[in-house]
Coordinates of C-alpha atoms and ligand atoms in Angstrom, one line a residue:
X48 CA -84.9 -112.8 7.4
X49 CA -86.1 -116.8 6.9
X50 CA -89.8 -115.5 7.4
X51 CA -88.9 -112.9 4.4
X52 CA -87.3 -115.2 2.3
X53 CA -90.7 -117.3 3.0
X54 CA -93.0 -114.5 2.3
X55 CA -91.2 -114.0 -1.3
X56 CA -91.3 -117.7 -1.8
X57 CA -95.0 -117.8 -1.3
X58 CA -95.9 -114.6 -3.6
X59 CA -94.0 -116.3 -6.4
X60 CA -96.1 -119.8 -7.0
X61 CA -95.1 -121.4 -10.2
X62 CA -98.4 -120.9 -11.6
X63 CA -98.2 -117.3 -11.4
X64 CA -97.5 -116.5 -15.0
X65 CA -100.5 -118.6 -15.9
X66 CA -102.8 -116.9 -13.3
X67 CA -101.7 -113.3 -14.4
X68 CA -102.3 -114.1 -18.3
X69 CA -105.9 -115.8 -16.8
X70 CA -106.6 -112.1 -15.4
X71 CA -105.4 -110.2 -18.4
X72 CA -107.7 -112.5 -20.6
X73 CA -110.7 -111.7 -17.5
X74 CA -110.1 -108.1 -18.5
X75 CA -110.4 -108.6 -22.4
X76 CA -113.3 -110.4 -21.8
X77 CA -115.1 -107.6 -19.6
X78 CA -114.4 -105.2 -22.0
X79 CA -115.6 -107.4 -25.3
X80 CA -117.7 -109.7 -23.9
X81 CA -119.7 -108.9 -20.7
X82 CA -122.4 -110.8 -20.5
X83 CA -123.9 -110.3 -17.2
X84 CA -127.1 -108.4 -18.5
X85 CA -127.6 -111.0 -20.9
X86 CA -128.4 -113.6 -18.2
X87 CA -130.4 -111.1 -16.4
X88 CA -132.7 -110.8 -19.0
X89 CA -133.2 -114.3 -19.2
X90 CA -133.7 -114.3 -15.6
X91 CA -136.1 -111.6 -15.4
X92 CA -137.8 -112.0 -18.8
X93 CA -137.5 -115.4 -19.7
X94 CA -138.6 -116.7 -16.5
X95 CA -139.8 -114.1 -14.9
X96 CA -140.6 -113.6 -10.8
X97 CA -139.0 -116.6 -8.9
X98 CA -141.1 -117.5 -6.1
X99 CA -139.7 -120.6 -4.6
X100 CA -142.5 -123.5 -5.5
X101 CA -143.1 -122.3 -9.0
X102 CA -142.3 -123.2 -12.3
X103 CA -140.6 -120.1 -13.2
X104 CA -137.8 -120.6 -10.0
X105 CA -137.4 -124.5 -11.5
X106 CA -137.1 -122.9 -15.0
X107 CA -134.2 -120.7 -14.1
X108 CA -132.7 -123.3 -11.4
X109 CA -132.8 -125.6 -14.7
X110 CA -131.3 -122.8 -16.8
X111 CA -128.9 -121.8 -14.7
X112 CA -127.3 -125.6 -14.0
X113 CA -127.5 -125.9 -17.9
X114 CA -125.8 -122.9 -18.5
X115 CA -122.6 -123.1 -15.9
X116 CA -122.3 -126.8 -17.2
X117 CA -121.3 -125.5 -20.6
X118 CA -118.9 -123.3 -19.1
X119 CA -117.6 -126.3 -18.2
X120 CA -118.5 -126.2 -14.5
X121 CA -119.6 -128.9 -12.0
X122 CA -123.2 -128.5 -11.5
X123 CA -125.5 -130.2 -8.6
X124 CA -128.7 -129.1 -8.0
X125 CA -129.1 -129.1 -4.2
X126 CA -132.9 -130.0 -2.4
X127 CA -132.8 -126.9 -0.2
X128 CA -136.8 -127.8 1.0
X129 CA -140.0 -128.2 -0.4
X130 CA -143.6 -126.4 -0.5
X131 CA -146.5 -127.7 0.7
X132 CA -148.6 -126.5 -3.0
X133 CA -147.0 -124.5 -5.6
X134 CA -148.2 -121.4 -7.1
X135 CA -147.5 -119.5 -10.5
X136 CA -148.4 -116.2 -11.3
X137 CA -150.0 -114.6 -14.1
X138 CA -151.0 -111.1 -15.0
X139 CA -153.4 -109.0 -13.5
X140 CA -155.7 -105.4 -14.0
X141 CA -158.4 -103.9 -12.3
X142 CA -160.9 -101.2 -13.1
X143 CA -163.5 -98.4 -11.4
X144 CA -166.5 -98.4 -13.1
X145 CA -170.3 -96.5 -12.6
X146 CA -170.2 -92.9 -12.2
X147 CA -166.5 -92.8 -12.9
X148 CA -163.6 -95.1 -14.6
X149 CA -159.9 -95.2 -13.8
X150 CA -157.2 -97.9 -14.0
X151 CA -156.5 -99.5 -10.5
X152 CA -153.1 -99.7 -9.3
X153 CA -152.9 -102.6 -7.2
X154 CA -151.0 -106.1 -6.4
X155 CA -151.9 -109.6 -4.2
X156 CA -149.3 -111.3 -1.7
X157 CA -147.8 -114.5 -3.2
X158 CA -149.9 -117.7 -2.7
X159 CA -153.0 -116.0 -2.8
X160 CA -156.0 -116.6 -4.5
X161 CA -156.8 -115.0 -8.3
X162 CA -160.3 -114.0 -9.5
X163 CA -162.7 -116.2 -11.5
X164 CA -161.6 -114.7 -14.8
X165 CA -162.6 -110.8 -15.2
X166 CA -165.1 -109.8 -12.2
X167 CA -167.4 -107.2 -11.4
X168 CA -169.1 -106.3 -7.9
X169 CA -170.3 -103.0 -6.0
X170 CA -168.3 -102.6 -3.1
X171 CA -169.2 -102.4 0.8
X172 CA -167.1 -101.2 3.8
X173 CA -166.0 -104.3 6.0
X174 CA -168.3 -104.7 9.1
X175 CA -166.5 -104.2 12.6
X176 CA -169.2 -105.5 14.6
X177 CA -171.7 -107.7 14.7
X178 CA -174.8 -105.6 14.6
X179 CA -172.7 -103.9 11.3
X180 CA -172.4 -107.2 9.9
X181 CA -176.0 -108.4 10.0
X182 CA -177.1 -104.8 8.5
X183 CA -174.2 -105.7 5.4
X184 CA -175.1 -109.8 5.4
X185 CA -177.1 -109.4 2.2
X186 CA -175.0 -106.6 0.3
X187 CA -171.9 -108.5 0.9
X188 CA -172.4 -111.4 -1.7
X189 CA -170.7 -110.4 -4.8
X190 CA -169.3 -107.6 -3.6
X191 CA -165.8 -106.7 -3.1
X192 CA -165.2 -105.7 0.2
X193 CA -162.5 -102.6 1.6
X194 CA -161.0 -104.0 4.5
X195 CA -159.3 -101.8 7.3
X196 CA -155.5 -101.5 8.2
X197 CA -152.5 -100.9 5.6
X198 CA -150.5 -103.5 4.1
X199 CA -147.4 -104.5 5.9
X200 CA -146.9 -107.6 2.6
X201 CA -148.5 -110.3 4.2
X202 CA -151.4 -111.8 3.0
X203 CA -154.4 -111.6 5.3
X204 CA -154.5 -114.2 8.5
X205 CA -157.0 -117.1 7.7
X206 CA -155.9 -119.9 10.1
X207 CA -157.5 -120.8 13.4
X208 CA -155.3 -118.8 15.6
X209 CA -156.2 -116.0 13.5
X210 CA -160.3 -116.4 14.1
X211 CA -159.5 -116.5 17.3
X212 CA -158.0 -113.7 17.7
X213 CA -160.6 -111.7 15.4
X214 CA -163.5 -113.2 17.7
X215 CA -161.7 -111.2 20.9
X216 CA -161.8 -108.1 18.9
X217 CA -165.5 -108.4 17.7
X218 CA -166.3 -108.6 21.0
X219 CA -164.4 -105.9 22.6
X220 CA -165.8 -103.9 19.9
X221 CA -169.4 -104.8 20.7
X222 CA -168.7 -104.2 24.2
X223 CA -167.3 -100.9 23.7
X224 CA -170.3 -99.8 21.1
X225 CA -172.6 -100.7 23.8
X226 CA -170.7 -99.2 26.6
X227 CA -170.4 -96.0 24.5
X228 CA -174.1 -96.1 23.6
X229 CA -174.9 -96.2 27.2
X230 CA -172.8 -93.4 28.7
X231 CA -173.8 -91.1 25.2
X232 CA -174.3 -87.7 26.8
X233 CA -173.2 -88.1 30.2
X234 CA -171.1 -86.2 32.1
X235 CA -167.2 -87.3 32.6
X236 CA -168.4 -90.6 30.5
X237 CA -164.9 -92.1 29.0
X238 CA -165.8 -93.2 25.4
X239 CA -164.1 -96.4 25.0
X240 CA -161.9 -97.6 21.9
X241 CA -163.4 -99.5 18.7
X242 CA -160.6 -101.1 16.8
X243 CA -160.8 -100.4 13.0
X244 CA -157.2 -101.5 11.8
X245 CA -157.6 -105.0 12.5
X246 CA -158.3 -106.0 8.4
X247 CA -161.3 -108.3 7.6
X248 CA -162.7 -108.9 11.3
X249 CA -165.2 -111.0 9.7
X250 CA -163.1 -113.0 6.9
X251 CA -164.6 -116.1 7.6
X252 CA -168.2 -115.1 7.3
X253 CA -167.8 -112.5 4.8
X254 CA -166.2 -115.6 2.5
X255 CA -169.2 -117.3 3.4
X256 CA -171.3 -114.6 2.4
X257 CA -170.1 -114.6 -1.0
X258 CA -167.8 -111.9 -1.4
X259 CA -165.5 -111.5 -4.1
X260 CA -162.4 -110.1 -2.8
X261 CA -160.6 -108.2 0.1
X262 CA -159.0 -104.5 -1.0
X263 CA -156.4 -103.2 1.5
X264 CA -154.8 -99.9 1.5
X265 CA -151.0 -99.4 0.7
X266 CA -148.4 -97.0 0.1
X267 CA -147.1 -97.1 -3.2
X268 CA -144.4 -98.5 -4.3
X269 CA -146.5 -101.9 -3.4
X270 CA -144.4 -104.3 -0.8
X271 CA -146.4 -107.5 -0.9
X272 CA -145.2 -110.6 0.7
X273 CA -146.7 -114.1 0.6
X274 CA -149.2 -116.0 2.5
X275 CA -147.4 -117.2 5.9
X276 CA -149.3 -120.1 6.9
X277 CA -149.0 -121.5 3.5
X278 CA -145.4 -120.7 2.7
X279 CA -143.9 -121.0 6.1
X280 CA -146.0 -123.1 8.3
X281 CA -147.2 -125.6 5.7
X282 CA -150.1 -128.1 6.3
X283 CA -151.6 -126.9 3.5
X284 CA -152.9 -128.8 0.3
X285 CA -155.3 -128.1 -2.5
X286 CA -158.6 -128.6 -0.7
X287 CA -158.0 -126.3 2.1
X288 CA -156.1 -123.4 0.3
X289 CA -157.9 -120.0 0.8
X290 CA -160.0 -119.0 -2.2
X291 CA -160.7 -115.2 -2.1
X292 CA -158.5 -112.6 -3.7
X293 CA -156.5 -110.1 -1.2
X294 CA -155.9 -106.8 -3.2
X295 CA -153.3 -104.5 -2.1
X296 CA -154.3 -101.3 -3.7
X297 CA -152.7 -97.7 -3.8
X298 CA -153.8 -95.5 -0.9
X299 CA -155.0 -92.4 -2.6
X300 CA -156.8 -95.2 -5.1
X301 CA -158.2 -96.6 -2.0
X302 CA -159.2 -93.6 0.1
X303 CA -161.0 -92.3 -3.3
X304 CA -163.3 -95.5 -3.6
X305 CA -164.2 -95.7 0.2
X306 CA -165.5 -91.8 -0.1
X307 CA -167.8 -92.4 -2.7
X308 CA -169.1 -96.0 -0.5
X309 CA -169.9 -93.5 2.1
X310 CA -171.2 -91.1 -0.2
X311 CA -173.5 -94.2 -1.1
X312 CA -172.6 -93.6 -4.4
X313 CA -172.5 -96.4 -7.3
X314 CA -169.3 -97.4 -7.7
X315 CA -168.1 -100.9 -9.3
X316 CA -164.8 -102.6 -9.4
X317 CA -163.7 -105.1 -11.9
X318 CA -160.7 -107.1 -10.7
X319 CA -159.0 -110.0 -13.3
X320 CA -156.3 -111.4 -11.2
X321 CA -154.4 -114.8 -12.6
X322 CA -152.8 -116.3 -9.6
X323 CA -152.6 -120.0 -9.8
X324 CA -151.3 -123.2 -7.3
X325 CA -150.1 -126.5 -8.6
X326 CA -150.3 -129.8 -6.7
X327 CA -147.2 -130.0 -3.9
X328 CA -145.1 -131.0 -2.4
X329 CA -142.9 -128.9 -4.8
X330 CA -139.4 -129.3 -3.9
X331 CA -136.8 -126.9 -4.9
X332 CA -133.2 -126.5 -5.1
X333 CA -130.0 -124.0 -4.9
X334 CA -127.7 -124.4 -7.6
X335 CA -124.5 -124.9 -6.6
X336 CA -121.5 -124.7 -9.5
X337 CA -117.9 -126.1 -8.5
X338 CA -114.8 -125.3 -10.1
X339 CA -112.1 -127.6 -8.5
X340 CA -109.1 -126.6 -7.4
X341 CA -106.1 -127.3 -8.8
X342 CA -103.7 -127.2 -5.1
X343 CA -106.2 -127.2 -2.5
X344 CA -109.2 -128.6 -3.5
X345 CA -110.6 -129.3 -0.3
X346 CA -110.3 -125.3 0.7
X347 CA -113.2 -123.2 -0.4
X348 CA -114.0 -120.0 -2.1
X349 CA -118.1 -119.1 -2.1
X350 CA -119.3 -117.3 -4.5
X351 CA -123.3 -116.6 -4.0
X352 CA -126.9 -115.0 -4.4
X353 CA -130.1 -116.4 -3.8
X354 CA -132.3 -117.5 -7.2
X355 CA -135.2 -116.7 -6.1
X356 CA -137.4 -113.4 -5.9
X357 CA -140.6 -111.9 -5.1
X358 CA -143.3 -112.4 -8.6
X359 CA -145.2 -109.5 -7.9
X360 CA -142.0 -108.0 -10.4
X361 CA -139.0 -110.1 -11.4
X362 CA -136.1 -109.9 -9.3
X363 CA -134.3 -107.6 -11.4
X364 CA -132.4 -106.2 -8.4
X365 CA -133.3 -108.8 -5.9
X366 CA -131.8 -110.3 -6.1
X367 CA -131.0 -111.1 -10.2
X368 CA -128.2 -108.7 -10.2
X369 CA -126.6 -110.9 -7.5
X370 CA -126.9 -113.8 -9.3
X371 CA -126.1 -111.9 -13.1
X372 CA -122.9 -110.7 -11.7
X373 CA -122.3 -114.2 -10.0
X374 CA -123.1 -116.4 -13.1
X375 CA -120.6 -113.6 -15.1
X376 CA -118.1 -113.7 -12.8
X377 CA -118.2 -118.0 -13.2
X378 CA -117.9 -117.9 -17.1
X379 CA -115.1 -114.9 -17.1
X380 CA -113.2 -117.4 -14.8
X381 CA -113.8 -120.7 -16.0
X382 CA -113.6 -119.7 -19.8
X383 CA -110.0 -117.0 -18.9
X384 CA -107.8 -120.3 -18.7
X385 CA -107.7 -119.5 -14.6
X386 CA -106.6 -122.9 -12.5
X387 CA -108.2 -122.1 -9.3
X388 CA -105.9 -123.2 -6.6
X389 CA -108.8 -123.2 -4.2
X390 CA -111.9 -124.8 -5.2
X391 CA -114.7 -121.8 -5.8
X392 CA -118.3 -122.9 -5.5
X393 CA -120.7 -120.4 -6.8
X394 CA -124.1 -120.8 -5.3
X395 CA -127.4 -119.4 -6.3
X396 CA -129.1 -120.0 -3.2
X397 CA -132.8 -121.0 -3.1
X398 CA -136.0 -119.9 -0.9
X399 CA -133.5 -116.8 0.5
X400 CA -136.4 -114.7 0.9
X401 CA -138.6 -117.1 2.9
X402 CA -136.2 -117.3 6.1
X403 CA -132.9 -117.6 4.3
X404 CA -134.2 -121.6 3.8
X405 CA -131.3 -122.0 1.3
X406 CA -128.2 -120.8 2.5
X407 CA -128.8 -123.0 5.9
X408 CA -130.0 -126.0 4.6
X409 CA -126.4 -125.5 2.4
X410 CA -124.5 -125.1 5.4
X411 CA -126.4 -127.7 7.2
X412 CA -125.7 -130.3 4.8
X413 CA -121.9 -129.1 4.5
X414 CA -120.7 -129.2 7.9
X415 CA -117.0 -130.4 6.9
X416 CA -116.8 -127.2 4.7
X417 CA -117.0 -124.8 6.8
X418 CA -114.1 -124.7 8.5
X419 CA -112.4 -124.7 5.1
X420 CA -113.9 -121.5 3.0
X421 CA -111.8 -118.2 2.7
X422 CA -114.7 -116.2 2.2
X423 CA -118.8 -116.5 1.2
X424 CA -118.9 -113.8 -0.9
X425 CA -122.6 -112.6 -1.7
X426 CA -123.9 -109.9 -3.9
X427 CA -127.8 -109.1 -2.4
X428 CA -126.9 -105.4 -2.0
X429 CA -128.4 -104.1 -5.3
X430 CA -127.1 -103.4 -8.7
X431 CA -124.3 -101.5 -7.2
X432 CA -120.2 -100.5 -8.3
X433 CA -117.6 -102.3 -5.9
X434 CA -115.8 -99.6 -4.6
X435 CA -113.8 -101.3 -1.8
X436 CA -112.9 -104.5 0.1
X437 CA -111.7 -105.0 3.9
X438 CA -109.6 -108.2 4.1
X439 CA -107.3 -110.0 6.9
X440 CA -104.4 -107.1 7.8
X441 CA -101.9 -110.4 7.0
X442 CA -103.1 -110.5 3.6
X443 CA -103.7 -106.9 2.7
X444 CA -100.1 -106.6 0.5
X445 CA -101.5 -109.6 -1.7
X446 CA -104.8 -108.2 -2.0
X447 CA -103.1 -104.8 -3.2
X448 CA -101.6 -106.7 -6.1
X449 CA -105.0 -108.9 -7.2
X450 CA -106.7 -105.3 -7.3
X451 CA -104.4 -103.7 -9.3
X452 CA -106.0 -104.8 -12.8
X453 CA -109.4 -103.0 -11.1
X454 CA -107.6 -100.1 -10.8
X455 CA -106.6 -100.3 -14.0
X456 CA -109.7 -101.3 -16.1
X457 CA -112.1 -99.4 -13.7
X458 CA -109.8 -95.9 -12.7
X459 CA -112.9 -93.7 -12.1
X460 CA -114.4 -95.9 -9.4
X461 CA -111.2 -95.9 -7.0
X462 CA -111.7 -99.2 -5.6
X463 CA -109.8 -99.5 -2.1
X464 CA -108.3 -102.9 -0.2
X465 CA -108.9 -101.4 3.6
X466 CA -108.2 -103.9 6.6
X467 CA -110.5 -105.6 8.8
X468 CA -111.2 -104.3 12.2
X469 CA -112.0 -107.9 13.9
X470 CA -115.4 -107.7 15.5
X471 CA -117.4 -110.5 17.3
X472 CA -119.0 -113.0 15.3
X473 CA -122.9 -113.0 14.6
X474 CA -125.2 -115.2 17.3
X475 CA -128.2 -114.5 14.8
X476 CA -128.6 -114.6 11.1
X477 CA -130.9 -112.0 9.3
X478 CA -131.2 -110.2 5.8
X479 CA -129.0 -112.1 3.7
X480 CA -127.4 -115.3 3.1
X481 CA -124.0 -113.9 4.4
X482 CA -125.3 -113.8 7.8
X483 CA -125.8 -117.7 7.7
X484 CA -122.5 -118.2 7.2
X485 CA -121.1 -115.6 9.6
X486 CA -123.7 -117.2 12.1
X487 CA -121.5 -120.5 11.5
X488 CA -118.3 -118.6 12.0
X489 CA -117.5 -118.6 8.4
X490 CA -115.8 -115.6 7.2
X491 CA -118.7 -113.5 4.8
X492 CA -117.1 -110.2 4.7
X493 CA -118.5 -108.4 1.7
X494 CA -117.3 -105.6 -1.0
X495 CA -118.2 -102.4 -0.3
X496 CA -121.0 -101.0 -3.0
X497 CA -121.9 -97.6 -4.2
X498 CA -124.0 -95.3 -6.5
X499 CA -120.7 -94.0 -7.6
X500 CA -122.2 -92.1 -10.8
X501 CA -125.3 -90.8 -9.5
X502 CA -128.0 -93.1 -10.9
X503 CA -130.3 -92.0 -8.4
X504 CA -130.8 -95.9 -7.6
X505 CA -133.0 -96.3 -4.3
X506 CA -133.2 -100.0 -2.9
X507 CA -136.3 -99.2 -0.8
X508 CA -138.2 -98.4 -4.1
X509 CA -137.9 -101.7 -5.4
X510 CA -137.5 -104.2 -2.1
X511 CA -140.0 -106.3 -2.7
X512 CA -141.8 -104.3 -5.0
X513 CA -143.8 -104.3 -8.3
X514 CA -140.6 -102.1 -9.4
X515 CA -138.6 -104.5 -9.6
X516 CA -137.4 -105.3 -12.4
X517 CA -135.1 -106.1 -15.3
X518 CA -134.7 -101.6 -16.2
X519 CA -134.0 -101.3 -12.2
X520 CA -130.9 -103.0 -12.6
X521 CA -127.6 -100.4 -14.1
X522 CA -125.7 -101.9 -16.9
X523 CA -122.7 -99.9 -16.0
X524 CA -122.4 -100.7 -12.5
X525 CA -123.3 -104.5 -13.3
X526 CA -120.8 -105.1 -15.6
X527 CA -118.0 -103.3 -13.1
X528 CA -119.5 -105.6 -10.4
X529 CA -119.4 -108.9 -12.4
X530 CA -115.2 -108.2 -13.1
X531 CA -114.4 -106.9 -9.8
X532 CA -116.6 -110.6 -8.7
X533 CA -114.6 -112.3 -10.8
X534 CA -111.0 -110.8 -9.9
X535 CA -111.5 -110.6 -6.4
X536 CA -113.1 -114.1 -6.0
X537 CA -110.4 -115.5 -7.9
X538 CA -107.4 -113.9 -6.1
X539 CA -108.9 -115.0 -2.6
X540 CA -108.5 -119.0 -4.5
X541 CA -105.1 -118.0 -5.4
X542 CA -103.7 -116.3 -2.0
X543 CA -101.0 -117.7 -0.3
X544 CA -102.9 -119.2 2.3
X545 CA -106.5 -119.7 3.9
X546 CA -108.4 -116.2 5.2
X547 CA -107.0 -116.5 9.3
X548 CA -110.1 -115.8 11.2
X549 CA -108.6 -114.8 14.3
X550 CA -108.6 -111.8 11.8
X551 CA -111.9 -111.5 10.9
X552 CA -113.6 -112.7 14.2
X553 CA -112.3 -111.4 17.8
X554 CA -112.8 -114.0 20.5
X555 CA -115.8 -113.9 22.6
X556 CA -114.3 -111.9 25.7
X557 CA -114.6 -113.8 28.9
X558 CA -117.6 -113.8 31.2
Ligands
LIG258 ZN1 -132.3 -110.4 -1.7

């Protein structure tokens, strides 16, 4: 009876005529005045691809503090790390020319090298041994070079470690020519193996040589990553950055050209590729916009996605309509009259797709918060409806009520409160911010998403892509996303009490 009377106490807060009014005006403004595509066009075609360390991710970091400021947020731009050079892409297009012309389809990794302005070169078949390489020595300058393998993203190895390895292989394949050469004909002779996927066995002295470029094969849509040792390992400035182009270009594209080499026929490329570094370090920071709350400001709501995104398109999905939705979700909040009882942060983390680099150094540098935050919800998931949420079983009758104006504004997409089944926490972080939190035993349980209409969206086609972009992203489902954000987000500020995470997180069993 007394813990009844409690219960009815603590669903009725003074402020609740206020917070339910804040809601209805949350609703008016989703179905007037939803903005969230609006600042992912800026983000995608203002600034463009967000590489941490270039100008475009400190353009929109900039923008973005700007812009929750005049919503009349707290704003702090966070140091999350630095680069050791910065780079900035451009455009780029490429060309077969001689005996027959098409448009090339093609991309480079992040931090690597553009062309000298528009070049031309025959093309040559990289050397896998040494005997092929002094044949090629003369043919190579000015030429641009197929190299073996596909592409996995990653811009081709060019550190020490990497020669080293490359000299093993030369000489296993020398070795194993010889060895072949020798038992040619014999009877019961084993033929041994020549390696021809390791790409560019000879970089260093086919750049020496003179060539213009590397060309790699790769399936198409085109994943391309960055340049490790330059974005991850660091130690590297202006003097010793690598210098020659790495061209990732469609297979059949690729396969076409190498026929015609071996057909010795005359083929010529032209490659104009505008990839440029700027002087590091270049820090950069996450953005991280407070709204304070109004009974318990030390207990914390997250709201996040990370800022940055692959240039090779412009984060349109990834991870823009995270951050849209996030940055729409702020302003329906702070501009609906809402007083947070919880304070909310909502974080566009930086560097997430170099190793997360954001979303730890955030937690790092927040230790005292930790224990403190409901929930660190993320949108990374793509440009996805909400169609359901799993919270603490204790709080599942007060997140029926929050959802009730979803239901309401949103009846075709059924959205669902479900209960948590506790699980074990995380011992290693992986694929999204989230998991960085989890890692730290904070609460990150996310909203279910779905294709709910059939828009035939498929993630895999634009991870890390040259797809993706702004027209990737599905109004419909973004707007839905950027309420259910807001409504959701500012419920878990209002509940009754802090997320128990004996209800998210079953204790390690005992060993
Ligand atoms: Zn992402």
């Amino acid at each position: 009876m007394k813990r009844l009377l409690i219960i009815a106490m603590l669903l009725l807060p003074s402020g609740l005529f206020a917070q339910s009014a804040a809601v209805k005006e949350i609703m008016r403004i989703s179905k007037e005045d939803n903005r969230v595509m609006q600042h992912l066009d800026i983000l995608c075609n203002r600034f463009g691809g967000r590489m941490v360390g270039s100008d475009a991710y400190d353009n929109a970091a900039e923008w973005a503090a700007h812009t929750f400021k005049q919503w009349g947020l707290e704003v702090e731009l966070e140091k999350a790390g630095e680069m050791c050079v910065g780079f900035n892409r451009g455009g780029w297009w490429g060309r077969m020319t001689g005996e027959q012309t098409m448009p090339l389809y093609f991309t480079t990794p992040s931090y690597t090298s553009g062309t000298k302005g528009p070049q031309k070169g025959h093309v040559v078949i990289e050397p896998r041994t040494e005997a092929e390489f002094n044949r090629l020595k003369h043919k190579l300058n000015g030429a641009w070079v197929l190299v073996n393998g596909t592409n996995t993203g990653w811009a081709l190895e060019h550190d020490a470690k990497a020669a080293e390895k490359r000299k093993a292989i030369i000489e296993a394949n020398a070795e194993a020519t010889r060895h072949n050469r020798e038992v040619a004909g014999k009877e019961g002779a084993e033929l041994k193996e020549i390696d021809t996927t390791t790409p560019a066995l000879f970089y260093d002295q086919m750049v020496e040589a003179g060539v213009l470029g590397f060309i790699q094969a790769s399936k198409v849509p085109i994943r391309t990553l960055y340049d490790r040792a330059i974005v991850r390992d660091g130690g590297y400035t202006f003097e010793t950055l690598p210098t020659v182009p790495d061209i990732r270009l469609d297979e059949a594209q690729y396969s076409t050209i190498r026929k015609m080499v071996e057909e010795r026929r005359d083929v010529v490329l032209e490659f104009d590729i505008r990839n440029y570094f700027k002087m590091g370090p270049v820090p950069y920071h996450s953005v991280v916009a407070t709204i304070k709350g109004s009974k318990y400001p030390d207990e914390y709501v997250i709201v996040g996605g990370h800022l940055d995104a692959y240039d090779v398109a412009t984060g349109g999905v990834d991870c823009g309509s995270g951050c849209s939705a996030v940055m729409e979700a702020a302003r329906m909040i702070a501009t609906s009259g809402a007083k947070p009882e919880r304070t909310m942060k909502f974080i566009l983390f930086a560097a997430e797709e170099i190793g997360l680099v954001g979303a730890t150094a955030w937690t790092k540098q927040h230790p005292d918060l930790l224990p403190k935050i409901s929930n660190m919800f993320n949108r990374d998931g793509g440009p996805l409806a909400y169609i359901s949420f799993s919270v603490p079983a204790s709080l599942k009758k007060e997140y029926d009520k929050i959802a009730e104006p979803i239901k309401e504004l949103y009846p075709d997409y059924n959205f669902q409160i479900n209960t948590i089944n506790p699980s074990p926490k995380p011992t290693s972080a992986g694929g999204t911010d989230a998991t960085v939190f989890q890692v730290a035993g904070v609460p990150a349980v996310q909203m279910r998403e779905s294709d709910v209409k059939g828009y035939d969206f498929n993630y895999m086609e634009i991870w890390h892509t040259e797809r993706d972009t702004y027209r990737k992203s599905i109004p419909e489902y973004q707007k839905q996303a950027a309420t259910v954000l807001a409504i959701m987000t500012l419920g878990t500020a209002n509940l009754s009490k802090q997320w128990p995470r004996e209800e998210v997180y079953k204790a390690p069993e005992a060993k």
